[in-house]
Tab-separated table of C-alpha atoms and ligand atoms in Angstrom:
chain	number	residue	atom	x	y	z
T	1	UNK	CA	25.572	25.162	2.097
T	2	UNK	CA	22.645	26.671	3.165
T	3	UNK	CA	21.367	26.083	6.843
T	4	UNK	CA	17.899	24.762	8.081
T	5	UNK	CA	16.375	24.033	10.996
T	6	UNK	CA	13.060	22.086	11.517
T	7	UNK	CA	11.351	19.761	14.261
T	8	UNK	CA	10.811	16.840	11.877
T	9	UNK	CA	12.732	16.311	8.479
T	10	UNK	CA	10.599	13.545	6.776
T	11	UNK	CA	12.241	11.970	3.684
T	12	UNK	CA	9.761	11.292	0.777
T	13	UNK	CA	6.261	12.315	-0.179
T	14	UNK	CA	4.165	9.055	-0.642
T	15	UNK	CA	1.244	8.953	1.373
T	16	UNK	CA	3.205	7.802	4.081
T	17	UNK	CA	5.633	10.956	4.023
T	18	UNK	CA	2.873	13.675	3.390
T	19	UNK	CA	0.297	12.128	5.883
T	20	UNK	CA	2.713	12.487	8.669
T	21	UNK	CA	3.640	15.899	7.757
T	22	UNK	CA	-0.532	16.920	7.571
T	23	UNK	CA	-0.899	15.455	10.991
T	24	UNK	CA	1.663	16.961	12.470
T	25	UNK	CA	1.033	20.196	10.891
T	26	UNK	CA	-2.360	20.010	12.473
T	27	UNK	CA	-0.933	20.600	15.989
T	28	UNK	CA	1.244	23.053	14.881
T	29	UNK	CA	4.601	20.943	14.580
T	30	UNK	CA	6.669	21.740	11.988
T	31	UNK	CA	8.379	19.692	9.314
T	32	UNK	CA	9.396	19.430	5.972
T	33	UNK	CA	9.091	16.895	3.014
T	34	UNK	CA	12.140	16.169	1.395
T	35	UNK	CA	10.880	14.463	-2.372
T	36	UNK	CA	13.308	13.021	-4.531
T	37	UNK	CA	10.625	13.122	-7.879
T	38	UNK	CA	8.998	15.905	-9.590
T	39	UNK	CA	5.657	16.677	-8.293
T	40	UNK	CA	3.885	15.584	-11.128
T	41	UNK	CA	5.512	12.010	-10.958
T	42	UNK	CA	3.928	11.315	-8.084
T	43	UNK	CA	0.504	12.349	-8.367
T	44	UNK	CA	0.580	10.313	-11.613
T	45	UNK	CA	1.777	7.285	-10.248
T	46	UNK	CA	-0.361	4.785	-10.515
T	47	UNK	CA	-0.550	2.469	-7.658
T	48	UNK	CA	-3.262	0.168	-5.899
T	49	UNK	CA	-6.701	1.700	-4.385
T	50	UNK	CA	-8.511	0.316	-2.204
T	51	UNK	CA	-8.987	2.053	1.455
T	52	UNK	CA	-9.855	0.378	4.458
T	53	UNK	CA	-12.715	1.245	6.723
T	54	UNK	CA	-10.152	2.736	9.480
T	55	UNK	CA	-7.984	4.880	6.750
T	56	UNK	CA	-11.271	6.537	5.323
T	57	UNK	CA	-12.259	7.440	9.065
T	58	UNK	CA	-8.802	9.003	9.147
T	59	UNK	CA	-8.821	10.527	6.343
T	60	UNK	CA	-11.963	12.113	6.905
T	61	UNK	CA	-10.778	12.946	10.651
T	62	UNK	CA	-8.095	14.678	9.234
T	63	UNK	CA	-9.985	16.934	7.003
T	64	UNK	CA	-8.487	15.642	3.629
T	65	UNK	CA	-11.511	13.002	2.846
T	66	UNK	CA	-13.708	15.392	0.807
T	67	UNK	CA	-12.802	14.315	-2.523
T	68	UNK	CA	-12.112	10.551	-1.308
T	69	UNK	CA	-15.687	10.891	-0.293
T	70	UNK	CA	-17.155	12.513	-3.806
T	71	UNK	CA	-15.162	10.843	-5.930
T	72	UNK	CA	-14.308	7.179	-4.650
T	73	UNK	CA	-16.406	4.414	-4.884
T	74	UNK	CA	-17.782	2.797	-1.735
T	75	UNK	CA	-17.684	-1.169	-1.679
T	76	UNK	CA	-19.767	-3.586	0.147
T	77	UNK	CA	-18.329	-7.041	-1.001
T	78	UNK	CA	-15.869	-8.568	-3.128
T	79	UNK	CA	-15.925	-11.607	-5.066
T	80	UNK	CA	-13.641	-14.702	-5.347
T	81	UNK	CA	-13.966	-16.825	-8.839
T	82	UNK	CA	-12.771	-20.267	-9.513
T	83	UNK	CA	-14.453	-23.023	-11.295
T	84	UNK	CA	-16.760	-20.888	-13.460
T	85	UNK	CA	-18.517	-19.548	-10.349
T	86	UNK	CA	-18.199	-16.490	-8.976
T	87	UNK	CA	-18.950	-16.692	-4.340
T	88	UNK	CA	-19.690	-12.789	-3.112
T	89	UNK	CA	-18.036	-11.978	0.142
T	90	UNK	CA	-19.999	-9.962	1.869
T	91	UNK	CA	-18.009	-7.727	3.751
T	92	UNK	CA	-20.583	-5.006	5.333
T	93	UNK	CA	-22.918	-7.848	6.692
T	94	UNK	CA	-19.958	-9.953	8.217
T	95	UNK	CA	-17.953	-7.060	9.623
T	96	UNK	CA	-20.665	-5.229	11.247
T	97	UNK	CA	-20.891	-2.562	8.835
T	98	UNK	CA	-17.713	-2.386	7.750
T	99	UNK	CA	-16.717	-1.513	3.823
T	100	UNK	CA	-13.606	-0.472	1.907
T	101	UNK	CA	-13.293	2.533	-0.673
T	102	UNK	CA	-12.020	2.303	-3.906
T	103	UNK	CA	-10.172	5.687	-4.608
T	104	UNK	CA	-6.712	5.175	-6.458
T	105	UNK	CA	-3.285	6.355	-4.354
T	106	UNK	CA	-2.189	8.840	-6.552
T	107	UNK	CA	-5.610	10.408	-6.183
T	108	UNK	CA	-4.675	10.311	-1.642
T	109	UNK	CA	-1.189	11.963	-2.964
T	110	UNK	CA	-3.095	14.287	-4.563
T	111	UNK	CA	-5.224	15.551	-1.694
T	112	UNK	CA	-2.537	15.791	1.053
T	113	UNK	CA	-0.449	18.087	-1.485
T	114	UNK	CA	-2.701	20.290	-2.097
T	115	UNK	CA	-3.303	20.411	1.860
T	116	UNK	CA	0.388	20.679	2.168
T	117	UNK	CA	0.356	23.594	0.326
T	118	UNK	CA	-2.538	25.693	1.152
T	119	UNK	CA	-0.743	25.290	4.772
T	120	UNK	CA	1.503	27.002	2.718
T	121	UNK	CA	3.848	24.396	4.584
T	122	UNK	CA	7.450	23.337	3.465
T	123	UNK	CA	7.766	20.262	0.652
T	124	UNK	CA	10.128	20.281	-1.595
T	125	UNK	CA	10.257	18.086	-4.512
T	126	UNK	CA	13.441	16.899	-7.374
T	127	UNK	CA	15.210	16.881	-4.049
T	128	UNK	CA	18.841	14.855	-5.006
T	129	UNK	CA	21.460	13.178	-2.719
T	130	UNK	CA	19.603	12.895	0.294
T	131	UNK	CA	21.758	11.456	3.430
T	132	UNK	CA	20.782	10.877	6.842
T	133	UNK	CA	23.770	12.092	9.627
T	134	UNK	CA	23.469	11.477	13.346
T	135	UNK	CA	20.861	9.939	13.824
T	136	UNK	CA	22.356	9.465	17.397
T	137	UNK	CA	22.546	12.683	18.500
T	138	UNK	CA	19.940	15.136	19.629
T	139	UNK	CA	20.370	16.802	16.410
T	140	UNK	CA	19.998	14.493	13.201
T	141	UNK	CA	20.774	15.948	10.034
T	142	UNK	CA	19.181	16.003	6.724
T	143	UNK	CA	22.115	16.959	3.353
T	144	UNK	CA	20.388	17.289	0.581
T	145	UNK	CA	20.901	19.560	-2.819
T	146	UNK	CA	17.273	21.578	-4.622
T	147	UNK	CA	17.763	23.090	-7.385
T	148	UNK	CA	21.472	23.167	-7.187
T	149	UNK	CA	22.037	24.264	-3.809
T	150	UNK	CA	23.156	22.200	-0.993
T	151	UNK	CA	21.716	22.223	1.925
T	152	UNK	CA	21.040	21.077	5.451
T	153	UNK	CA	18.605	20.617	8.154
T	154	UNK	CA	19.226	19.714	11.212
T	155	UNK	CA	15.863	18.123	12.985
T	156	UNK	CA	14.584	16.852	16.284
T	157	UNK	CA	13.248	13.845	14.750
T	158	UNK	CA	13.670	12.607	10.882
T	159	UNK	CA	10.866	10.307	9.351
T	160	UNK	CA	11.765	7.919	6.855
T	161	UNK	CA	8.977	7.436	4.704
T	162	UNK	CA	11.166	6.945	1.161
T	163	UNK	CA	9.527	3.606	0.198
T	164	UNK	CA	11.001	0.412	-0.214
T	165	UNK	CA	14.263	1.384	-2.851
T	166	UNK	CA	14.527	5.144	-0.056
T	167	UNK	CA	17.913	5.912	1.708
T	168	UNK	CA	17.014	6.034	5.174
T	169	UNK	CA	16.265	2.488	6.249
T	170	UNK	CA	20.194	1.850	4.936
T	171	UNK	CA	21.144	4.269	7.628
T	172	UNK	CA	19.870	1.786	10.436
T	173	UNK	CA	22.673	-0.060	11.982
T	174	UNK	CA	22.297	-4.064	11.567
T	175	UNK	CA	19.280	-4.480	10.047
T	176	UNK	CA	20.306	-7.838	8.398
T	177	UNK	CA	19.506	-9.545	11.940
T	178	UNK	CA	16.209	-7.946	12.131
T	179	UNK	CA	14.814	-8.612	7.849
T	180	UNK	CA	12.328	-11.193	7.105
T	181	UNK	CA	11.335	-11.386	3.600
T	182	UNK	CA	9.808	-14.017	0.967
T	183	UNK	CA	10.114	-13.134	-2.831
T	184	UNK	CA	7.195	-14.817	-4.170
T	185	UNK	CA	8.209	-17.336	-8.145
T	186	UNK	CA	5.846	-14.484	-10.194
T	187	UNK	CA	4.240	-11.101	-10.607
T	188	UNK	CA	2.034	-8.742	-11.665
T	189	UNK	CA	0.574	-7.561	-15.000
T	190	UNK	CA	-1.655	-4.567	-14.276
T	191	UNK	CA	-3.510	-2.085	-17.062
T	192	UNK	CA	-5.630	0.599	-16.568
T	193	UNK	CA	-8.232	0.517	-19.765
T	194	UNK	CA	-10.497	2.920	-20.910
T	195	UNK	CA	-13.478	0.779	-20.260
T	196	UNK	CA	-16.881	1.074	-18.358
T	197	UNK	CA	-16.474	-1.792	-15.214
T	198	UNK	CA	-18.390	-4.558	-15.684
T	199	UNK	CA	-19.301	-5.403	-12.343
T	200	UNK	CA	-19.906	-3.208	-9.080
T	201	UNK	CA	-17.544	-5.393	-7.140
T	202	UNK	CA	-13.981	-6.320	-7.277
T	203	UNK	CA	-13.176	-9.987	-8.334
T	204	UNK	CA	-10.177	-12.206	-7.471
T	205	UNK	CA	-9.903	-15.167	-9.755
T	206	UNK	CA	-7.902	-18.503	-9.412
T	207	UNK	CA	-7.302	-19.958	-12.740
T	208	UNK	CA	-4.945	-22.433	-14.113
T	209	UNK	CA	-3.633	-20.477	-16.056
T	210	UNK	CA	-2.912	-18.048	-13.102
T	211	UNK	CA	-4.628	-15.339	-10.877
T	212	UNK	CA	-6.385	-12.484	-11.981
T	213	UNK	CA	-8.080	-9.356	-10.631
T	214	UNK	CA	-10.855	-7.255	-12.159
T	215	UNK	CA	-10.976	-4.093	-10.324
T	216	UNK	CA	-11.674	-0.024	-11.153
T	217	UNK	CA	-10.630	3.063	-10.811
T	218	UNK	CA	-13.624	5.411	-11.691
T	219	UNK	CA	-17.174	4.989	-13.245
T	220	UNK	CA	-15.492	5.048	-16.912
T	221	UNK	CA	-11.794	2.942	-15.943
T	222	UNK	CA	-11.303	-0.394	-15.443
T	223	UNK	CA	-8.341	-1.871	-13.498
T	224	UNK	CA	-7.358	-5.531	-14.252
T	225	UNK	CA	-4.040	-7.579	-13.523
T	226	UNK	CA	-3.076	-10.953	-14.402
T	227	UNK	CA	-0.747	-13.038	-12.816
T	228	UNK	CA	2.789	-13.648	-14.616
T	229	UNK	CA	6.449	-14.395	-14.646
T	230	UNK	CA	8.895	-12.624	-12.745
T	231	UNK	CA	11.074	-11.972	-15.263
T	232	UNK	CA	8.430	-11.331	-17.925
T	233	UNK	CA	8.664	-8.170	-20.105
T	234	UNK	CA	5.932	-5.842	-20.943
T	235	UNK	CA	6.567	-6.325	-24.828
T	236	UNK	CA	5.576	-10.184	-24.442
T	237	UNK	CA	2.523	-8.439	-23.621
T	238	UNK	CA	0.235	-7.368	-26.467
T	239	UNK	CA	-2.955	-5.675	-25.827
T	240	UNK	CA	-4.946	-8.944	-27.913
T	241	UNK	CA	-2.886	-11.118	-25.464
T	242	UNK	CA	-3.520	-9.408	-22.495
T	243	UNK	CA	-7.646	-9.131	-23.128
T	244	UNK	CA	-7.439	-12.695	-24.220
T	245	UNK	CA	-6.202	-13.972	-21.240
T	246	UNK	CA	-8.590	-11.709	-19.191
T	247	UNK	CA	-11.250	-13.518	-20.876
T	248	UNK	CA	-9.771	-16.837	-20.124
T	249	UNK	CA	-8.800	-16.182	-16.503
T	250	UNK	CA	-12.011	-13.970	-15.811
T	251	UNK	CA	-14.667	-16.422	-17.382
T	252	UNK	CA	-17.596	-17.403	-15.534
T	253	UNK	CA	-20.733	-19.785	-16.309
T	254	UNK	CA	-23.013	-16.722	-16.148
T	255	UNK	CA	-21.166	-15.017	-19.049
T	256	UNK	CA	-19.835	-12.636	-17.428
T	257	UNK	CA	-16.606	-10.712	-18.623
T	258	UNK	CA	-15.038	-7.586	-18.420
T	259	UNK	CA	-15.431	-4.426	-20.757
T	260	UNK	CA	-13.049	-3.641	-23.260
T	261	UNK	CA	-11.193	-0.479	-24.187
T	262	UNK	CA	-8.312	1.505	-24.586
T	263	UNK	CA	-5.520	0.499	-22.679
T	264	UNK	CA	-3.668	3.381	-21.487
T	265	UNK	CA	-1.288	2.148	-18.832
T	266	UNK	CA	0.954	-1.278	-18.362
T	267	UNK	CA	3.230	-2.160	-16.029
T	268	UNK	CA	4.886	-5.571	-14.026
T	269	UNK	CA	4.854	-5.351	-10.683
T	270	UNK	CA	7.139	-7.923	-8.112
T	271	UNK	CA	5.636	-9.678	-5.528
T	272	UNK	CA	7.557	-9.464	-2.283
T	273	UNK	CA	6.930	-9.689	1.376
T	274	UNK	CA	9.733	-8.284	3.655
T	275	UNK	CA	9.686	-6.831	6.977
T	276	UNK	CA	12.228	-4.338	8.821
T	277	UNK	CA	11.325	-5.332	12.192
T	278	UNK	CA	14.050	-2.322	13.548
T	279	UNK	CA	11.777	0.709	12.531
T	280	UNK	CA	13.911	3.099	15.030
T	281	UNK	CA	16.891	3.812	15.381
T	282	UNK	CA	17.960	7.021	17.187
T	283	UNK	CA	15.966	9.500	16.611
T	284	UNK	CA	14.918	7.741	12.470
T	285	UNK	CA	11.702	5.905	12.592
T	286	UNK	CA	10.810	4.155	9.623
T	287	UNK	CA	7.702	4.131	8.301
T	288	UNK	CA	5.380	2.801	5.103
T	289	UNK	CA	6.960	0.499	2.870
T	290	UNK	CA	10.473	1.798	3.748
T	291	UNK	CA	9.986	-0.732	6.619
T	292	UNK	CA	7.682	-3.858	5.136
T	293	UNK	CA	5.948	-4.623	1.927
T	294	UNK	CA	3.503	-6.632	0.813
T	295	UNK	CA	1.919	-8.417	-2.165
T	296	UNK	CA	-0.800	-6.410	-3.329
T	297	UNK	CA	-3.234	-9.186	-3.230
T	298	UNK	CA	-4.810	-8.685	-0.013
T	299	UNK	CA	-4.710	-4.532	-1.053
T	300	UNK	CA	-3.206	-3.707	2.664
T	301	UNK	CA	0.477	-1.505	1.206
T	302	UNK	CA	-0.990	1.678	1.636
T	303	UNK	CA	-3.224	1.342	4.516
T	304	UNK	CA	-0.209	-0.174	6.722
T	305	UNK	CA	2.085	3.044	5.781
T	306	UNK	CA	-1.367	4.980	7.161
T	307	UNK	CA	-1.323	2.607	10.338
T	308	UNK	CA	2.285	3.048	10.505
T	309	UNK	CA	1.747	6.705	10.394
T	310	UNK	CA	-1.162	7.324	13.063
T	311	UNK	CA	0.631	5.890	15.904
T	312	UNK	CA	4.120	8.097	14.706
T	313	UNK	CA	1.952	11.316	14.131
T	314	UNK	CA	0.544	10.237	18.181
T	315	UNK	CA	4.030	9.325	19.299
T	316	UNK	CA	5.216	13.069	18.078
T	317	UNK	CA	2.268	14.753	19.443
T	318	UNK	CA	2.959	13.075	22.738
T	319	UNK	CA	6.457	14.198	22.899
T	320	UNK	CA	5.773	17.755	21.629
T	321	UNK	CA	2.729	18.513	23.521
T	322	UNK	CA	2.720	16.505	26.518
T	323	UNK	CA	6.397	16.287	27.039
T	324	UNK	CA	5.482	12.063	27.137
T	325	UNK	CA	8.288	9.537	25.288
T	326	UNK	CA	6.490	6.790	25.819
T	327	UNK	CA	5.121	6.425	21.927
T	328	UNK	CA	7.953	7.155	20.520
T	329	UNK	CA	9.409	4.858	23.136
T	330	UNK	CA	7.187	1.596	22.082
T	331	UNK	CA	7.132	2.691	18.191
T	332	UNK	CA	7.980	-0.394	16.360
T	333	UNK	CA	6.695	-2.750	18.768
T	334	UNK	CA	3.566	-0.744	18.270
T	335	UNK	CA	3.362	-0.844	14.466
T	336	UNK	CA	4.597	-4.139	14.392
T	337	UNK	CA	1.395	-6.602	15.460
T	338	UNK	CA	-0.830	-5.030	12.745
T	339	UNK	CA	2.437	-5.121	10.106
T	340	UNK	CA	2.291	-8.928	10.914
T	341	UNK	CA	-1.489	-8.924	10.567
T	342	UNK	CA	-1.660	-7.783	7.375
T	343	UNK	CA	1.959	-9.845	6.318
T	344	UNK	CA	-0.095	-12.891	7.436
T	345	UNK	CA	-3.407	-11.648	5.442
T	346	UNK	CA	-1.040	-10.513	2.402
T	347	UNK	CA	0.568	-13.771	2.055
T	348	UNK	CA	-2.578	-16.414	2.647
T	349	UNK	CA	-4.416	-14.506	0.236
T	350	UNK	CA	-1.732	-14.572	-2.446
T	351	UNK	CA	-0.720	-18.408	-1.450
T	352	UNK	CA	-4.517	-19.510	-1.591
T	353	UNK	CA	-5.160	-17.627	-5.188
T	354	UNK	CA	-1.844	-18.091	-7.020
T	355	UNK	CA	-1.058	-20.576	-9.572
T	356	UNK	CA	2.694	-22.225	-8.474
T	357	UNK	CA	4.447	-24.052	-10.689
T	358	UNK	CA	6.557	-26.129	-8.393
T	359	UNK	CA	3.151	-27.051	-6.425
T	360	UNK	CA	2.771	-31.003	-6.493
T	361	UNK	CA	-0.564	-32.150	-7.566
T	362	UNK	CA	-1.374	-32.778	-3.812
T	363	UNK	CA	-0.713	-29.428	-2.968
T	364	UNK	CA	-3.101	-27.908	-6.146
T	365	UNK	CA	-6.063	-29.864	-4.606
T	366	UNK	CA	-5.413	-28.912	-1.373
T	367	UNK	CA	-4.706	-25.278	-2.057
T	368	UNK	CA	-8.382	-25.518	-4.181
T	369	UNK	CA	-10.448	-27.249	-1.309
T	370	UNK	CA	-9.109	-24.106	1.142
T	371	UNK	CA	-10.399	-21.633	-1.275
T	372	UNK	CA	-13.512	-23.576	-1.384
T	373	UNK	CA	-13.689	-23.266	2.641
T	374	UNK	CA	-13.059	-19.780	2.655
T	375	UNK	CA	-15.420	-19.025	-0.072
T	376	UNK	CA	-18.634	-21.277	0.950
T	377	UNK	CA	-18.572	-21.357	4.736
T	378	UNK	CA	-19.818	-17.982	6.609
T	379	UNK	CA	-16.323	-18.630	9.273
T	380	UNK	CA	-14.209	-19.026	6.008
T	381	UNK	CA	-15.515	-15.586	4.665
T	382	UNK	CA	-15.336	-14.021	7.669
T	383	UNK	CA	-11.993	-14.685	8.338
T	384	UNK	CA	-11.371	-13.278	4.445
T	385	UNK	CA	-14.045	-9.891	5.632
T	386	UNK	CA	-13.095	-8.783	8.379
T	387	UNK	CA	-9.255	-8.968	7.455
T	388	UNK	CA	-10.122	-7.060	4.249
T	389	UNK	CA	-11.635	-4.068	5.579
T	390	UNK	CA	-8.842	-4.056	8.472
T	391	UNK	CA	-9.231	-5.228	12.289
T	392	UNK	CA	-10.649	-1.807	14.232
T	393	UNK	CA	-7.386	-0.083	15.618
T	394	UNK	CA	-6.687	-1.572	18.486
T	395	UNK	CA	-5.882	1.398	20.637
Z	401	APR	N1	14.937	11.017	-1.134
Z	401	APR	C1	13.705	11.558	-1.187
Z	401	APR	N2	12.587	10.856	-1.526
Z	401	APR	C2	12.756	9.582	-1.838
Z	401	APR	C3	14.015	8.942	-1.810
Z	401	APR	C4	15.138	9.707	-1.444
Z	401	APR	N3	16.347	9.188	-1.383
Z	401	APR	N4	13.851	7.648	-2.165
Z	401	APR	C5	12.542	7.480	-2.420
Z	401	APR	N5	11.873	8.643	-2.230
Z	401	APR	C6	10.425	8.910	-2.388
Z	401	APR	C7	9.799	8.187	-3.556
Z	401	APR	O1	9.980	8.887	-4.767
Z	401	APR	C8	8.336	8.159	-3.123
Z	401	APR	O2	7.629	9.284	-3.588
Z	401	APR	O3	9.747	8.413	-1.259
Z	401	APR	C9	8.387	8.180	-1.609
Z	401	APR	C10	7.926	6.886	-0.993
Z	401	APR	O4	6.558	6.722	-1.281
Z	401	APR	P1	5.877	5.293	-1.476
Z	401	APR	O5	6.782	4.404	-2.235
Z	401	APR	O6	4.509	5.567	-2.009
Z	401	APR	O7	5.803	4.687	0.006
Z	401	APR	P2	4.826	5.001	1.236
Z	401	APR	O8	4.552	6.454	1.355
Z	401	APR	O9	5.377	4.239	2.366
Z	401	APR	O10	3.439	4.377	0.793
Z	401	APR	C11	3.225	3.000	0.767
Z	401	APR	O11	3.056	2.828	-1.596
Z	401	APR	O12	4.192	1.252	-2.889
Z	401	APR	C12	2.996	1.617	-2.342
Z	401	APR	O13	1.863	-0.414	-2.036
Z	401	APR	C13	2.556	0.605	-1.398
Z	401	APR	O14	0.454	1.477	-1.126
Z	401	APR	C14	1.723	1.382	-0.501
Z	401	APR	C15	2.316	2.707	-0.401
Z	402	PHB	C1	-6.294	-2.070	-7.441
Z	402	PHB	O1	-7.421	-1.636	-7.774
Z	402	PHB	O2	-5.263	-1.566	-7.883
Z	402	PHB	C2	-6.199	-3.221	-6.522
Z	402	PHB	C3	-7.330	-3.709	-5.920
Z	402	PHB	C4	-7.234	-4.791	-5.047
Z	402	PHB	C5	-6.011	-5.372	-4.809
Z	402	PHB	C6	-4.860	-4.872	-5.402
Z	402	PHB	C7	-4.943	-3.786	-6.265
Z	402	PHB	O3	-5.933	-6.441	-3.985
């Protein structure tokens, strides 16, 4: 077993995982990334896209916003469709100035690699059997084998940024007594099509015959999702099926409707919320969705793994720098108002455009008339704006 020593060992390379380990490599802390897919995995994965105002300022701060800032597309509003009509949110003009950027996550993963490695800074990736040991002690440990060797690393601090299905939030004690989660009665549809967008702006539609979302990835891709069953299968699915319930779902008066194309991705998504309140243990700190998830609807996953990750980064720098525990100290309780922020957002904005079949007729016209509120009066929208391009940090 070979023997290796680092300050922090940080499990995963998401955007959670490889932000932390760019920040901290910044003031000259060292860690590894410990990746249990192949490199190319996960810069193809395709995931959601859209980057609020405060992770584009960090992104930039951080020196890896150059492409973000070529390359993605800068939004001003969204729009919310129901009845035929489509009701523009205006998001700059009710936040102050705010806006979101549209610039996919694999395309983030893609950036902070290549920073990684310039630094010419440790990440390994087809990393197997990773277990966290004493997580107690001064000295937490790392076992993991690459490319058939075992090995070991004994840390100050480990990070657990593996996601949602990772190792390390398993390695908490009693976390049972500290979960909240709702598992929401459908899911997800998504393509990616080969197909001009149709409109500048995203669109959320409420439909009866479910939600849908027109959104893009680049000036020639088109992103769309419609609402399903949880336990539907991709080969119910046809590409005529799936365009002709776009159409149906995405219909307005004007005669609008999306371009067509190619489509050259599919995949059903779960909708979940769930929170680890304990994001410490030890010397483990959770962070990204290894600690909460949440629908995509309100588009907040990744930028809560890049909250979750500027106040660790601080925390670290704190203890490293200025010899101050204090962070690290208050790290959960820190994360944990704008986890709940978003949970809240995540969840209204999924209950308000979702189609449930259990709802009572009562409960369909009063989920409608709060959609209407939020769409028609300037308090409704800017309740839905100022959530959407995230609250300023509040430290
Ligand atoms: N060992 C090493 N790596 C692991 C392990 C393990 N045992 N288990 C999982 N991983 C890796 C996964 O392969 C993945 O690359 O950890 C990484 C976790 O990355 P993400 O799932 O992207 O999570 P995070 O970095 O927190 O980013 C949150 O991802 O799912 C989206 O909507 C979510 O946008 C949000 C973002
Ligand atoms: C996406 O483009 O993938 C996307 C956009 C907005 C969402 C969710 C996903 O709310």
């Amino acid at each position: 077993m070979r023997s290796l020593r680092t300050q922090v060992g940080i499990v995963g390379a998401g955007p959670a995982g490889l932000l932390l380990a760019h920040l901290l490599e910044r003031q000259g802390i060292a860690a590894v990334v410990l990746e249990a897919k192949s490199r190319s995995y996960v810069e193809e994965r395709i995931r959601a896209g859209v980057l609020e105002q405060g992770t584009i300022d960090l992104l930039n701060e951080a020196g890896v916003g150059a492409r973000m800032m070529s390359e993605g597309l800068p939004h001003e509003g969204i729009e919310l469709l129901f009845d035929g009509t489509r009701h523009r949110i205006d998001l700059a003009e009710l936040t102050g100035g705010r806006r979101i950027m549209v610039y996919g996550q694999h395309e983030v993963v893609k950036d902070l690699i290549a920073a990684r490695l310039s630094a010419e800074a440790p990440l390994y990736f087809e990393v197997d059997a990773v277990q966290v040991a004493d997580i107690d002690t001064a000295e937490p440990k790392i076992y993991c084998r690459h490319a058939g060797e075992d090995m070991v690393w004994t840390c100050d601090f480990i990070a657990g940024c593996d996601g949602f299905h990772g190792i390390c939030r398993t390695a908490l004690p009693d976390i049972a007594a500290h979960t909240f989660e709702r598992v929401y009665p459908f899911a997800w549809l998504g393509i990616l099509a080969k197909a001009a967008p149709a409109s500048e702006e995203l669109i959320y539609a409420s439909h009866p015959h479910g939600f849908a979302l027109f959104s893009m990835r680049s000036p020639q891709i088109t992103r769309l999702y419609l609402q399903c069953s949880p336990d539907d299968e991709l080969a119910n699915w046809s590409d005529e099926r799936i365009w002709s319930e776009l159409e149906v779902r995405l219909a307005s008066d004007d005669g609008w409707h999306p371009n067509k194309g190619e489509i050259i991705q599919k995949g059903i998504t779960p909708m979940r919320s769930f929170v680890c309140e304990k994001m410490q243990h030890g010397r483990l700190y959770l962070a990204g969705d290894a600690a909460h998830i949440v629908p995509p609807t309100g588009a907040k996953g990744m930028n809560l793994a890049v909250s979750d990750i500027r106040i660790l980064a601080r925390s670290l720098v704190q203890h490293y720098l200025h010899h101050d525990d204090t962070g690290l100290a208050h790290y959960a309780e820190n994360c944990l108002k704008r986890v709940w922020r978003a949970e809240h957002f995540s969840w209204w904005m999924t209950s308000m455009l979702h189609r449930f079949t259990d709802h009572s007729p009562f409960q369909q016209r009063i989920q409608e008339a709060e959609l209407r509120y939020f769409a028609t009066s300037r308090a409704g929208a800017t309740t839905i704006a100022e959530n959407y391009v995230g609250l300023p940090w509040s430290d």
